[in-house]
Amino acid sequence: MLMKSRLYEEVKPTQTLVGQGVGFERTRRITGYLVGTLDRFNNAKRAEERDRVKHA
């Protein structure tokens, strides 16, 4: 029979992740510009983003 280690029973500090709870937007590169949203671009630039190959 294996015994549990005392180290396992000690209280572990709470783990906080870097950036946890921080919202973010997707950043895209459209004709040389890094953008978060497409609302300021014309139809041609919107079509460029829509027609791109999506990599999984």
JSON list of N, CA and C in Angstrom, two decimals:
[
{"chain": "A", "resi": 1, "resn": "MET", "atom": "N", "xyz": [0.84, -1.18, 0.00]},
{"chain": "A", "resi": 1, "resn": "MET", "atom": "CA", "xyz": [0.00, 0.00, 0.00]},
{"chain": "A", "resi": 1, "resn": "MET", "atom": "C", "xyz": [0.89, 1.25, 0.00]},
{"chain": "A", "resi": 2, "resn": "LEU", "atom": "N", "xyz": [0.58, 2.18, -0.88]},
{"chain": "A", "resi": 2, "resn": "LEU", "atom": "CA", "xyz": [1.33, 3.42, -0.97]},
{"chain": "A", "resi": 2, "resn": "LEU", "atom": "C", "xyz": [0.74, 4.45, -0.01]},
{"chain": "A", "resi": 3, "resn": "MET", "atom": "N", "xyz": [1.62, 5.21, 0.63]},
{"chain": "A", "resi": 3, "resn": "MET", "atom": "CA", "xyz": [1.18, 6.25, 1.55]},
{"chain": "A", "resi": 3, "resn": "MET", "atom": "C", "xyz": [1.22, 7.60, 0.84]},
{"chain": "A", "resi": 4, "resn": "LYS", "atom": "N", "xyz": [0.28, 8.44, 1.19]},
{"chain": "A", "resi": 4, "resn": "LYS", "atom": "CA", "xyz": [0.27, 9.78, 0.62]},
{"chain": "A", "resi": 4, "resn": "LYS", "atom": "C", "xyz": [1.39, 10.60, 1.23]},
{"chain": "A", "resi": 5, "resn": "SER", "atom": "N", "xyz": [2.01, 11.39, 0.41]},
{"chain": "A", "resi": 5, "resn": "SER", "atom": "CA", "xyz": [3.07, 12.26, 0.86]},
{"chain": "A", "resi": 5, "resn": "SER", "atom": "C", "xyz": [2.50, 13.45, 1.62]},
{"chain": "A", "resi": 6, "resn": "ARG", "atom": "N", "xyz": [3.21, 13.92, 2.62]},
{"chain": "A", "resi": 6, "resn": "ARG", "atom": "CA", "xyz": [2.78, 15.10, 3.35]},
{"chain": "A", "resi": 6, "resn": "ARG", "atom": "C", "xyz": [2.77, 16.33, 2.44]},
{"chain": "A", "resi": 7, "resn": "LEU", "atom": "N", "xyz": [3.70, 16.38, 1.49]},
{"chain": "A", "resi": 7, "resn": "LEU", "atom": "CA", "xyz": [3.77, 17.52, 0.59]},
{"chain": "A", "resi": 7, "resn": "LEU", "atom": "C", "xyz": [2.49, 17.66, -0.23]},
{"chain": "A", "resi": 8, "resn": "TYR", "atom": "N", "xyz": [1.88, 16.52, -0.56]},
{"chain": "A", "resi": 8, "resn": "TYR", "atom": "CA", "xyz": [0.66, 16.54, -1.34]},
{"chain": "A", "resi": 8, "resn": "TYR", "atom": "C", "xyz": [-0.49, 17.16, -0.55]},
{"chain": "A", "resi": 9, "resn": "GLU", "atom": "N", "xyz": [-0.48, 16.97, 0.76]},
{"chain": "A", "resi": 9, "resn": "GLU", "atom": "CA", "xyz": [-1.58, 17.43, 1.60]},
{"chain": "A", "resi": 9, "resn": "GLU", "atom": "C", "xyz": [-1.47, 18.91, 1.95]},
{"chain": "A", "resi": 10, "resn": "GLU", "atom": "N", "xyz": [-0.29, 19.51, 1.77]},
{"chain": "A", "resi": 10, "resn": "GLU", "atom": "CA", "xyz": [-0.14, 20.92, 2.10]},
{"chain": "A", "resi": 10, "resn": "GLU", "atom": "C", "xyz": [-0.99, 21.78, 1.17]},
{"chain": "A", "resi": 11, "resn": "VAL", "atom": "N", "xyz": [-1.36, 22.91, 1.67]},
{"chain": "A", "resi": 11, "resn": "VAL", "atom": "CA", "xyz": [-2.19, 23.83, 0.89]},
{"chain": "A", "resi": 11, "resn": "VAL", "atom": "C", "xyz": [-1.33, 24.44, -0.21]},
{"chain": "A", "resi": 12, "resn": "LYS", "atom": "N", "xyz": [-1.79, 24.31, -1.43]},
{"chain": "A", "resi": 12, "resn": "LYS", "atom": "CA", "xyz": [-1.08, 24.88, -2.57]},
{"chain": "A", "resi": 12, "resn": "LYS", "atom": "C", "xyz": [-1.51, 26.32, -2.76]},
{"chain": "A", "resi": 13, "resn": "PRO", "atom": "N", "xyz": [-0.59, 27.21, -3.13]},
{"chain": "A", "resi": 13, "resn": "PRO", "atom": "CA", "xyz": [-0.99, 28.60, -3.38]},
{"chain": "A", "resi": 13, "resn": "PRO", "atom": "C", "xyz": [-1.91, 28.67, -4.59]},
{"chain": "A", "resi": 14, "resn": "THR", "atom": "N", "xyz": [-2.81, 29.65, -4.57]},
{"chain": "A", "resi": 14, "resn": "THR", "atom": "CA", "xyz": [-3.73, 29.78, -5.70]},
{"chain": "A", "resi": 14, "resn": "THR", "atom": "C", "xyz": [-2.96, 30.21, -6.94]},
{"chain": "A", "resi": 15, "resn": "GLN", "atom": "N", "xyz": [-3.27, 29.58, -8.02]},
{"chain": "A", "resi": 15, "resn": "GLN", "atom": "CA", "xyz": [-2.56, 29.84, -9.27]},
{"chain": "A", "resi": 15, "resn": "GLN", "atom": "C", "xyz": [-3.27, 30.95, -10.03]},
{"chain": "A", "resi": 16, "resn": "THR", "atom": "N", "xyz": [-2.54, 31.99, -10.40]},
{"chain": "A", "resi": 16, "resn": "THR", "atom": "CA", "xyz": [-3.10, 33.05, -11.23]},
{"chain": "A", "resi": 16, "resn": "THR", "atom": "C", "xyz": [-2.37, 33.04, -12.57]},
{"chain": "A", "resi": 17, "resn": "LEU", "atom": "N", "xyz": [-3.12, 33.14, -13.61]},
{"chain": "A", "resi": 17, "resn": "LEU", "atom": "CA", "xyz": [-2.57, 33.11, -14.95]},
{"chain": "A", "resi": 17, "resn": "LEU", "atom": "C", "xyz": [-2.37, 34.54, -15.45]},
{"chain": "A", "resi": 18, "resn": "VAL", "atom": "N", "xyz": [-1.32, 34.75, -16.17]},
{"chain": "A", "resi": 18, "resn": "VAL", "atom": "CA", "xyz": [-1.05, 36.06, -16.74]},
{"chain": "A", "resi": 18, "resn": "VAL", "atom": "C", "xyz": [-2.13, 36.38, -17.77]},
{"chain": "A", "resi": 19, "resn": "GLY", "atom": "N", "xyz": [-2.76, 37.53, -17.65]},
{"chain": "A", "resi": 19, "resn": "GLY", "atom": "CA", "xyz": [-3.79, 37.94, -18.60]},
{"chain": "A", "resi": 19, "resn": "GLY", "atom": "C", "xyz": [-5.17, 37.39, -18.29]},
{"chain": "A", "resi": 20, "resn": "GLN", "atom": "N", "xyz": [-5.31, 36.69, -17.19]},
{"chain": "A", "resi": 20, "resn": "GLN", "atom": "CA", "xyz": [-6.61, 36.10, -16.86]},
{"chain": "A", "resi": 20, "resn": "GLN", "atom": "C", "xyz": [-7.61, 37.22, -16.58]},
{"chain": "A", "resi": 21, "resn": "GLY", "atom": "N", "xyz": [-8.78, 37.16, -17.21]},
{"chain": "A", "resi": 21, "resn": "GLY", "atom": "CA", "xyz": [-9.81, 38.15, -17.02]},
{"chain": "A", "resi": 21, "resn": "GLY", "atom": "C", "xyz": [-9.66, 39.39, -17.89]},
{"chain": "A", "resi": 22, "resn": "VAL", "atom": "N", "xyz": [-8.67, 39.40, -18.78]},
{"chain": "A", "resi": 22, "resn": "VAL", "atom": "CA", "xyz": [-8.45, 40.54, -19.65]},
{"chain": "A", "resi": 22, "resn": "VAL", "atom": "C", "xyz": [-9.03, 40.22, -21.02]},
{"chain": "A", "resi": 23, "resn": "GLY", "atom": "N", "xyz": [-9.94, 41.05, -21.49]},
{"chain": "A", "resi": 23, "resn": "GLY", "atom": "CA", "xyz": [-10.53, 40.84, -22.81]},
{"chain": "A", "resi": 23, "resn": "GLY", "atom": "C", "xyz": [-9.56, 41.25, -23.91]},
{"chain": "A", "resi": 24, "resn": "PHE", "atom": "N", "xyz": [-9.71, 40.66, -25.08]},
{"chain": "A", "resi": 24, "resn": "PHE", "atom": "CA", "xyz": [-8.85, 41.02, -26.20]},
{"chain": "A", "resi": 24, "resn": "PHE", "atom": "C", "xyz": [-9.63, 40.89, -27.49]},
{"chain": "A", "resi": 25, "resn": "GLU", "atom": "N", "xyz": [-9.15, 41.57, -28.51]},
{"chain": "A", "resi": 25, "resn": "GLU", "atom": "CA", "xyz": [-9.74, 41.49, -29.83]},
{"chain": "A", "resi": 25, "resn": "GLU", "atom": "C", "xyz": [-8.77, 40.76, -30.76]},
{"chain": "A", "resi": 26, "resn": "ARG", "atom": "N", "xyz": [-9.31, 40.13, -31.76]},
{"chain": "A", "resi": 26, "resn": "ARG", "atom": "CA", "xyz": [-8.48, 39.47, -32.76]},
{"chain": "A", "resi": 26, "resn": "ARG", "atom": "C", "xyz": [-7.81, 40.54, -33.61]},
{"chain": "A", "resi": 27, "resn": "THR", "atom": "N", "xyz": [-6.52, 40.39, -33.85]},
{"chain": "A", "resi": 27, "resn": "THR", "atom": "CA", "xyz": [-5.79, 41.33, -34.69]},
{"chain": "A", "resi": 27, "resn": "THR", "atom": "C", "xyz": [-5.55, 40.71, -36.05]},
{"chain": "A", "resi": 28, "resn": "ARG", "atom": "N", "xyz": [-5.87, 41.45, -37.09]},
{"chain": "A", "resi": 28, "resn": "ARG", "atom": "CA", "xyz": [-5.69, 40.97, -38.46]},
{"chain": "A", "resi": 28, "resn": "ARG", "atom": "C", "xyz": [-4.75, 41.91, -39.20]},
{"chain": "A", "resi": 29, "resn": "ARG", "atom": "N", "xyz": [-4.13, 41.39, -40.24]},
{"chain": "A", "resi": 29, "resn": "ARG", "atom": "CA", "xyz": [-3.29, 42.22, -41.09]},
{"chain": "A", "resi": 29, "resn": "ARG", "atom": "C", "xyz": [-3.99, 42.35, -42.44]},
{"chain": "A", "resi": 30, "resn": "ILE", "atom": "N", "xyz": [-4.44, 43.55, -42.74]},
{"chain": "A", "resi": 30, "resn": "ILE", "atom": "CA", "xyz": [-5.15, 43.81, -44.00]},
{"chain": "A", "resi": 30, "resn": "ILE", "atom": "C", "xyz": [-4.32, 44.81, -44.79]},
{"chain": "A", "resi": 31, "resn": "THR", "atom": "N", "xyz": [-3.87, 44.42, -45.96]},
{"chain": "A", "resi": 31, "resn": "THR", "atom": "CA", "xyz": [-3.05, 45.25, -46.85]},
{"chain": "A", "resi": 31, "resn": "THR", "atom": "C", "xyz": [-2.04, 46.11, -46.08]},
{"chain": "A", "resi": 32, "resn": "GLY", "atom": "N", "xyz": [-1.30, 45.46, -45.20]},
{"chain": "A", "resi": 32, "resn": "GLY", "atom": "CA", "xyz": [-0.23, 46.14, -44.49]},
{"chain": "A", "resi": 32, "resn": "GLY", "atom": "C", "xyz": [-0.62, 46.82, -43.20]},
{"chain": "A", "resi": 33, "resn": "TYR", "atom": "N", "xyz": [-1.89, 46.80, -42.85]},
{"chain": "A", "resi": 33, "resn": "TYR", "atom": "CA", "xyz": [-2.34, 47.45, -41.62]},
{"chain": "A", "resi": 33, "resn": "TYR", "atom": "C", "xyz": [-2.75, 46.39, -40.60]},
{"chain": "A", "resi": 34, "resn": "LEU", "atom": "N", "xyz": [-2.34, 46.58, -39.35]},
{"chain": "A", "resi": 34, "resn": "LEU", "atom": "CA", "xyz": [-2.82, 45.71, -38.28]},
{"chain": "A", "resi": 34, "resn": "LEU", "atom": "C", "xyz": [-4.09, 46.33, -37.72]},
{"chain": "A", "resi": 35, "resn": "VAL", "atom": "N", "xyz": [-5.17, 45.57, -37.77]},
{"chain": "A", "resi": 35, "resn": "VAL", "atom": "CA", "xyz": [-6.46, 46.11, -37.36]},
{"chain": "A", "resi": 35, "resn": "VAL", "atom": "C", "xyz": [-7.16, 45.12, -36.42]},
{"chain": "A", "resi": 36, "resn": "GLY", "atom": "N", "xyz": [-8.04, 45.64, -35.59]},
{"chain": "A", "resi": 36, "resn": "GLY", "atom": "CA", "xyz": [-8.84, 44.80, -34.71]},
{"chain": "A", "resi": 36, "resn": "GLY", "atom": "C", "xyz": [-10.22, 44.55, -35.29]},
{"chain": "A", "resi": 37, "resn": "THR", "atom": "N", "xyz": [-10.81, 45.58, -35.87]},
{"chain": "A", "resi": 37, "resn": "THR", "atom": "CA", "xyz": [-12.15, 45.45, -36.47]},
{"chain": "A", "resi": 37, "resn": "THR", "atom": "C", "xyz": [-12.10, 45.93, -37.92]},
{"chain": "A", "resi": 38, "resn": "LEU", "atom": "N", "xyz": [-13.09, 45.51, -38.68]},
{"chain": "A", "resi": 38, "resn": "LEU", "atom": "CA", "xyz": [-13.13, 45.86, -40.10]},
{"chain": "A", "resi": 38, "resn": "LEU", "atom": "C", "xyz": [-14.11, 46.99, -40.39]},
{"chain": "A", "resi": 39, "resn": "ASP", "atom": "N", "xyz": [-14.67, 47.60, -39.37]},
{"chain": "A", "resi": 39, "resn": "ASP", "atom": "CA", "xyz": [-15.73, 48.58, -39.60]},
{"chain": "A", "resi": 39, "resn": "ASP", "atom": "C", "xyz": [-15.26, 49.85, -40.30]},
{"chain": "A", "resi": 40, "resn": "ARG", "atom": "N", "xyz": [-13.96, 50.15, -40.30]},
{"chain": "A", "resi": 40, "resn": "ARG", "atom": "CA", "xyz": [-13.47, 51.37, -40.94]},
{"chain": "A", "resi": 40, "resn": "ARG", "atom": "C", "xyz": [-12.95, 51.14, -42.36]},
{"chain": "A", "resi": 41, "resn": "PHE", "atom": "N", "xyz": [-12.97, 49.90, -42.82]},
{"chain": "A", "resi": 41, "resn": "PHE", "atom": "CA", "xyz": [-12.42, 49.59, -44.14]},
{"chain": "A", "resi": 41, "resn": "PHE", "atom": "C", "xyz": [-13.50, 49.47, -45.20]},
{"chain": "A", "resi": 42, "resn": "ASN", "atom": "N", "xyz": [-13.09, 49.68, -46.45]},
{"chain": "A", "resi": 42, "resn": "ASN", "atom": "CA", "xyz": [-14.05, 49.61, -47.56]},
{"chain": "A", "resi": 42, "resn": "ASN", "atom": "C", "xyz": [-14.32, 48.14, -47.92]},
{"chain": "A", "resi": 43, "resn": "ASN", "atom": "N", "xyz": [-15.22, 47.95, -48.88]},
{"chain": "A", "resi": 43, "resn": "ASN", "atom": "CA", "xyz": [-15.66, 46.60, -49.24]},
{"chain": "A", "resi": 43, "resn": "ASN", "atom": "C", "xyz": [-14.53, 45.75, -49.79]},
{"chain": "A", "resi": 44, "resn": "ALA", "atom": "N", "xyz": [-13.58, 46.34, -50.51]},
{"chain": "A", "resi": 44, "resn": "ALA", "atom": "CA", "xyz": [-12.48, 45.56, -51.08]},
{"chain": "A", "resi": 44, "resn": "ALA", "atom": "C", "xyz": [-11.60, 44.97, -49.98]},
{"chain": "A", "resi": 45, "resn": "LYS", "atom": "N", "xyz": [-11.30, 45.74, -48.96]},
{"chain": "A", "resi": 45, "resn": "LYS", "atom": "CA", "xyz": [-10.48, 45.22, -47.86]},
{"chain": "A", "resi": 45, "resn": "LYS", "atom": "C", "xyz": [-11.23, 44.20, -47.03]},
{"chain": "A", "resi": 46, "resn": "ARG", "atom": "N", "xyz": [-12.52, 44.39, -46.88]},
{"chain": "A", "resi": 46, "resn": "ARG", "atom": "CA", "xyz": [-13.33, 43.39, -46.17]},
{"chain": "A", "resi": 46, "resn": "ARG", "atom": "C", "xyz": [-13.36, 42.09, -46.95]},
{"chain": "A", "resi": 47, "resn": "ALA", "atom": "N", "xyz": [-13.46, 42.19, -48.28]},
{"chain": "A", "resi": 47, "resn": "ALA", "atom": "CA", "xyz": [-13.46, 40.99, -49.13]},
{"chain": "A", "resi": 47, "resn": "ALA", "atom": "C", "xyz": [-12.11, 40.28, -49.07]},
{"chain": "A", "resi": 48, "resn": "GLU", "atom": "N", "xyz": [-11.04, 41.05, -48.98]},
{"chain": "A", "resi": 48, "resn": "GLU", "atom": "CA", "xyz": [-9.71, 40.46, -48.87]},
{"chain": "A", "resi": 48, "resn": "GLU", "atom": "C", "xyz": [-9.61, 39.59, -47.63]},
{"chain": "A", "resi": 49, "resn": "GLU", "atom": "N", "xyz": [-10.12, 40.06, -46.52]},
{"chain": "A", "resi": 49, "resn": "GLU", "atom": "CA", "xyz": [-10.07, 39.27, -45.28]},
{"chain": "A", "resi": 49, "resn": "GLU", "atom": "C", "xyz": [-10.99, 38.06, -45.37]},
{"chain": "A", "resi": 50, "resn": "ARG", "atom": "N", "xyz": [-12.15, 38.22, -45.98]},
{"chain": "A", "resi": 50, "resn": "ARG", "atom": "CA", "xyz": [-13.12, 37.12, -46.10]},
{"chain": "A", "resi": 50, "resn": "ARG", "atom": "C", "xyz": [-12.59, 36.01, -47.00]},
{"chain": "A", "resi": 51, "resn": "ASP", "atom": "N", "xyz": [-11.84, 36.36, -48.06]},
{"chain": "A", "resi": 51, "resn": "ASP", "atom": "CA", "xyz": [-11.38, 35.38, -49.03]},
{"chain": "A", "resi": 51, "resn": "ASP", "atom": "C", "xyz": [-10.09, 34.67, -48.64]},
{"chain": "A", "resi": 52, "resn": "ARG", "atom": "N", "xyz": [-9.47, 35.05, -47.56]},
{"chain": "A", "resi": 52, "resn": "ARG", "atom": "CA", "xyz": [-8.21, 34.44, -47.14]},
{"chain": "A", "resi": 52, "resn": "ARG", "atom": "C", "xyz": [-8.41, 32.99, -46.71]},
{"chain": "A", "resi": 53, "resn": "VAL", "atom": "N", "xyz": [-7.37, 32.21, -46.84]},
{"chain": "A", "resi": 53, "resn": "VAL", "atom": "CA", "xyz": [-7.39, 30.82, -46.39]},
{"chain": "A", "resi": 53, "resn": "VAL", "atom": "C", "xyz": [-7.24, 30.82, -44.88]},
{"chain": "A", "resi": 54, "resn": "LYS", "atom": "N", "xyz": [-8.16, 30.16, -44.20]},
{"chain": "A", "resi": 54, "resn": "LYS", "atom": "CA", "xyz": [-8.10, 30.07, -42.74]},
{"chain": "A", "resi": 54, "resn": "LYS", "atom": "C", "xyz": [-7.28, 28.85, -42.35]},
{"chain": "A", "resi": 55, "resn": "HIS", "atom": "N", "xyz": [-6.25, 29.05, -41.56]},
{"chain": "A", "resi": 55, "resn": "HIS", "atom": "CA", "xyz": [-5.41, 27.96, -41.09]},
{"chain": "A", "resi": 55, "resn": "HIS", "atom": "C", "xyz": [-5.88, 27.50, -39.73]},
{"chain": "A", "resi": 56, "resn": "ALA", "atom": "N", "xyz": [-5.98, 26.22, -39.56]},
{"chain": "A", "resi": 56, "resn": "ALA", "atom": "CA", "xyz": [-6.47, 25.68, -38.28]},
{"chain": "A", "resi": 56, "resn": "ALA", "atom": "C", "xyz": [-5.38, 25.48, -37.30]}
]
